[in-house]
C-alpha atoms as a PDB file:
ATOM      1  CA  PHE A   1      -3.693  -6.314  47.174  1.00  0.00           C
ATOM      2  CA  MET A   2      -1.222  -3.472  47.062  1.00  0.00           C
ATOM      3  CA  ASN A   3       0.260  -1.868  50.100  1.00  0.00           C
ATOM      4  CA  HIS A   4       1.103   1.798  50.462  1.00  0.00           C
ATOM      5  CA  SER A   5       4.520   3.328  50.018  1.00  0.00           C
ATOM      6  CA  CYS A   6       5.482   6.968  49.452  1.00  0.00           C
ATOM      7  CA  LEU A   7       8.119   5.464  47.145  1.00  0.00           C
ATOM      8  CA  PRO A   8       5.838   3.220  45.050  1.00  0.00           C
ATOM      9  CA  ASN A   9       6.919   0.713  42.438  1.00  0.00           C
ATOM     10  CA  VAL A  10       3.595   0.830  40.557  1.00  0.00           C
ATOM     11  CA  GLN A  11       1.253   3.540  39.353  1.00  0.00           C
ATOM     12  CA  LEU A  12      -2.533   3.172  39.400  1.00  0.00           C
ATOM     13  CA  ILE A  13      -4.367   4.460  36.344  1.00  0.00           C
ATOM     14  CA  ILE A  14      -8.160   4.554  36.206  1.00  0.00           C
ATOM     15  CA  VAL A  15      -9.874   4.763  32.817  1.00  0.00           C
ATOM     16  CA  TRP A  16     -13.642   4.763  33.052  1.00  0.00           C
ATOM     17  CA  ASP A  17     -14.385   1.660  35.095  1.00  0.00           C
ATOM     18  CA  CYS A  18     -11.037  -0.090  34.543  1.00  0.00           C
ATOM     19  CA  LEU A  19      -8.035  -0.030  36.835  1.00  0.00           C
ATOM     20  CA  PHE A  20      -4.624  -0.426  35.230  1.00  0.00           C
ATOM     21  CA  VAL A  21      -1.508  -1.105  37.256  1.00  0.00           C
ATOM     22  CA  ARG A  22       1.665   0.110  35.565  1.00  0.00           C
ATOM     23  CA  ALA A  23       5.139  -0.828  36.766  1.00  0.00           C
ATOM     24  CA  GLY A  24       7.180   2.242  37.633  1.00  0.00           C
ATOM     25  CA  ARG A  25      10.449   0.318  37.547  1.00  0.00           C
ATOM     26  CA  ALA A  26      11.710  -3.159  36.772  1.00  0.00           C
ATOM     27  CA  LEU A  27       9.910  -5.773  38.869  1.00  0.00           C
ATOM     28  CA  ARG A  28      10.751  -9.420  39.408  1.00  0.00           C
ATOM     29  CA  ALA A  29       8.328 -12.266  39.934  1.00  0.00           C
ATOM     30  CA  GLY A  30       7.316 -12.288  43.594  1.00  0.00           C
ATOM     31  CA  ASP A  31       8.073  -8.580  44.254  1.00  0.00           C
ATOM     32  CA  GLU A  32       5.499  -6.925  46.479  1.00  0.00           C
ATOM     33  CA  LEU A  33       3.524  -4.190  44.732  1.00  0.00           C
ATOM     34  CA  PHE A  34       3.421  -0.796  46.399  1.00  0.00           C
ATOM     35  CA  ALA A  35       1.153   2.035  45.287  1.00  0.00           C
ATOM     36  CA  CYS A  36       1.044   5.516  46.742  1.00  0.00           C
ATOM     37  CA  TYR A  37      -2.427   6.044  48.232  1.00  0.00           C
ATOM     38  CA  LEU A  38      -2.133   9.845  48.083  1.00  0.00           C
ATOM     39  CA  GLU A  39      -0.393  12.754  46.391  1.00  0.00           C
ATOM     40  CA  SER A  40       3.215  11.610  46.558  1.00  0.00           C
ATOM     41  CA  LEU A  41       4.770  15.029  45.909  1.00  0.00           C
ATOM     42  CA  GLN A  42       3.537  16.445  49.212  1.00  0.00           C
ATOM     43  CA  PRO A  43       5.956  16.901  52.120  1.00  0.00           C
ATOM     44  CA  ARG A  44       6.189  14.056  54.631  1.00  0.00           C
ATOM     45  CA  GLU A  45       4.074  15.805  57.273  1.00  0.00           C
ATOM     46  CA  ARG A  46       1.156  16.281  54.860  1.00  0.00           C
ATOM     47  CA  ARG A  47       1.448  12.725  53.578  1.00  0.00           C
ATOM     48  CA  GLN A  48       1.293  11.421  57.170  1.00  0.00           C
ATOM     49  CA  GLU A  49      -1.852  13.488  57.841  1.00  0.00           C
ATOM     50  CA  SER A  50      -3.509  12.207  54.660  1.00  0.00           C
ATOM     51  CA  LEU A  51      -2.648   8.586  55.442  1.00  0.00           C
ATOM     52  CA  SER A  52      -4.662   8.748  58.659  1.00  0.00           C
ATOM     53  CA  THR A  53      -7.812   8.554  56.506  1.00  0.00           C
ATOM     54  CA  TYR A  54      -6.607   5.099  55.437  1.00  0.00           C
ATOM     55  CA  GLY A  55      -6.004   4.026  59.024  1.00  0.00           C
ATOM     56  CA  ILE A  56      -2.234   4.358  58.691  1.00  0.00           C
ATOM     57  CA  ARG A  57      -0.847   6.196  61.697  1.00  0.00           C
ATOM     58  CA  THR A  58       2.777   6.327  60.630  1.00  0.00           C
ATOM     59  CA  CYS A  59       4.213   5.456  57.262  1.00  0.00           C
ATOM     60  CA  THR A  60       7.446   3.529  57.651  1.00  0.00           C
ATOM     61  CA  CYS A  61       8.437   3.274  53.995  1.00  0.00           C
ATOM     62  CA  GLU A  62      12.040   3.911  52.958  1.00  0.00           C
ATOM     63  CA  ARG A  63      11.262   7.437  51.751  1.00  0.00           C
ATOM     64  CA  CYS A  64       9.568   8.516  54.992  1.00  0.00           C
ATOM     65  CA  PHE A  65      12.360   6.948  57.026  1.00  0.00           C
ATOM     66  CA  LEU A  66      14.974   8.890  55.032  1.00  0.00           C
ATOM     67  CA  GLU A  67      13.049  12.179  55.116  1.00  0.00           C
ATOM     68  CA  ASP A  68      12.499  11.825  58.851  1.00  0.00           C
ATOM     69  CA  ALA A  69      16.220  11.308  59.392  1.00  0.00           C
ATOM     70  CA  VAL A  70      17.427  14.075  57.080  1.00  0.00           C
ATOM     71  CA  LEU A  71      14.818  16.849  56.977  1.00  0.00           C
ATOM     72  CA  ASP A  72      13.804  19.212  59.754  1.00  0.00           C
ATOM     73  CA  ALA A  73       9.985  19.475  59.773  1.00  0.00           C
ATOM     74  CA  ALA A  74      10.080  23.106  60.956  1.00  0.00           C
ATOM     75  CA  GLU A  75      12.383  24.045  58.088  1.00  0.00           C
ATOM     76  CA  VAL A  76      10.123  22.299  55.575  1.00  0.00           C
ATOM     77  CA  ARG A  77       7.106  24.243  56.929  1.00  0.00           C
ATOM     78  CA  LYS A  78       9.072  27.498  56.635  1.00  0.00           C
ATOM     79  CA  ILE A  79       9.874  26.745  52.983  1.00  0.00           C
ATOM     80  CA  GLN A  80       6.213  25.870  52.319  1.00  0.00           C
ATOM     81  CA  GLU A  81       5.097  29.187  53.799  1.00  0.00           C
ATOM     82  CA  MET A  82       7.623  31.084  51.676  1.00  0.00           C
ATOM     83  CA  ALA A  83       6.471  29.244  48.538  1.00  0.00           C
ATOM     84  CA  ALA A  84       2.812  29.984  49.342  1.00  0.00           C
ATOM     85  CA  LYS A  85       3.634  33.680  49.745  1.00  0.00           C
ATOM     86  CA  VAL A  86       5.482  33.790  46.423  1.00  0.00           C
ATOM     87  CA  LEU A  87       2.566  32.048  44.706  1.00  0.00           C
ATOM     88  CA  ALA A  88       0.053  34.453  46.269  1.00  0.00           C
ATOM     89  CA  ASP A  89       2.133  37.468  45.204  1.00  0.00           C
ATOM     90  CA  TYR A  90       2.472  36.064  41.688  1.00  0.00           C
ATOM     91  CA  THR A  91      -1.279  35.429  41.488  1.00  0.00           C
ATOM     92  CA  LEU A  92      -2.056  38.984  42.665  1.00  0.00           C
ATOM     93  CA  GLN A  93       0.351  40.448  40.104  1.00  0.00           C
ATOM     94  CA  GLY A  94      -1.293  38.431  37.346  1.00  0.00           C
ATOM     95  CA  ALA A  95      -4.743  39.595  38.441  1.00  0.00           C
ATOM     96  CA  ALA A  96      -3.567  43.229  38.511  1.00  0.00           C
ATOM     97  CA  LYS A  97      -2.142  42.950  34.970  1.00  0.00           C
ATOM     98  CA  ALA A  98      -5.342  41.329  33.695  1.00  0.00           C
ATOM     99  CA  SER A  99      -7.507  44.133  35.067  1.00  0.00           C
ATOM    100  CA  ALA A 100      -5.216  46.908  33.724  1.00  0.00           C
END
């Protein structure tokens, strides 16, 4: 079994019907294996929402603990909204150039 962590020490790779487990850093005999059950590059709030589908109410891994202590969720949402607007503007500009 592998438990979840937003700061995993292994990566899961699926090729056809085979599952490969690749160490993401040096591991010692007896170390617990942690895989990230979801898209690890998402902000903490989105990761927490996604984890509910796995029956995990609150992730308490080191990364979530640190992000909870250091980052302001409202500020992260504000940055996400700004990034989405920039992406939308960029996409519209690209579409306008393609049709010109």
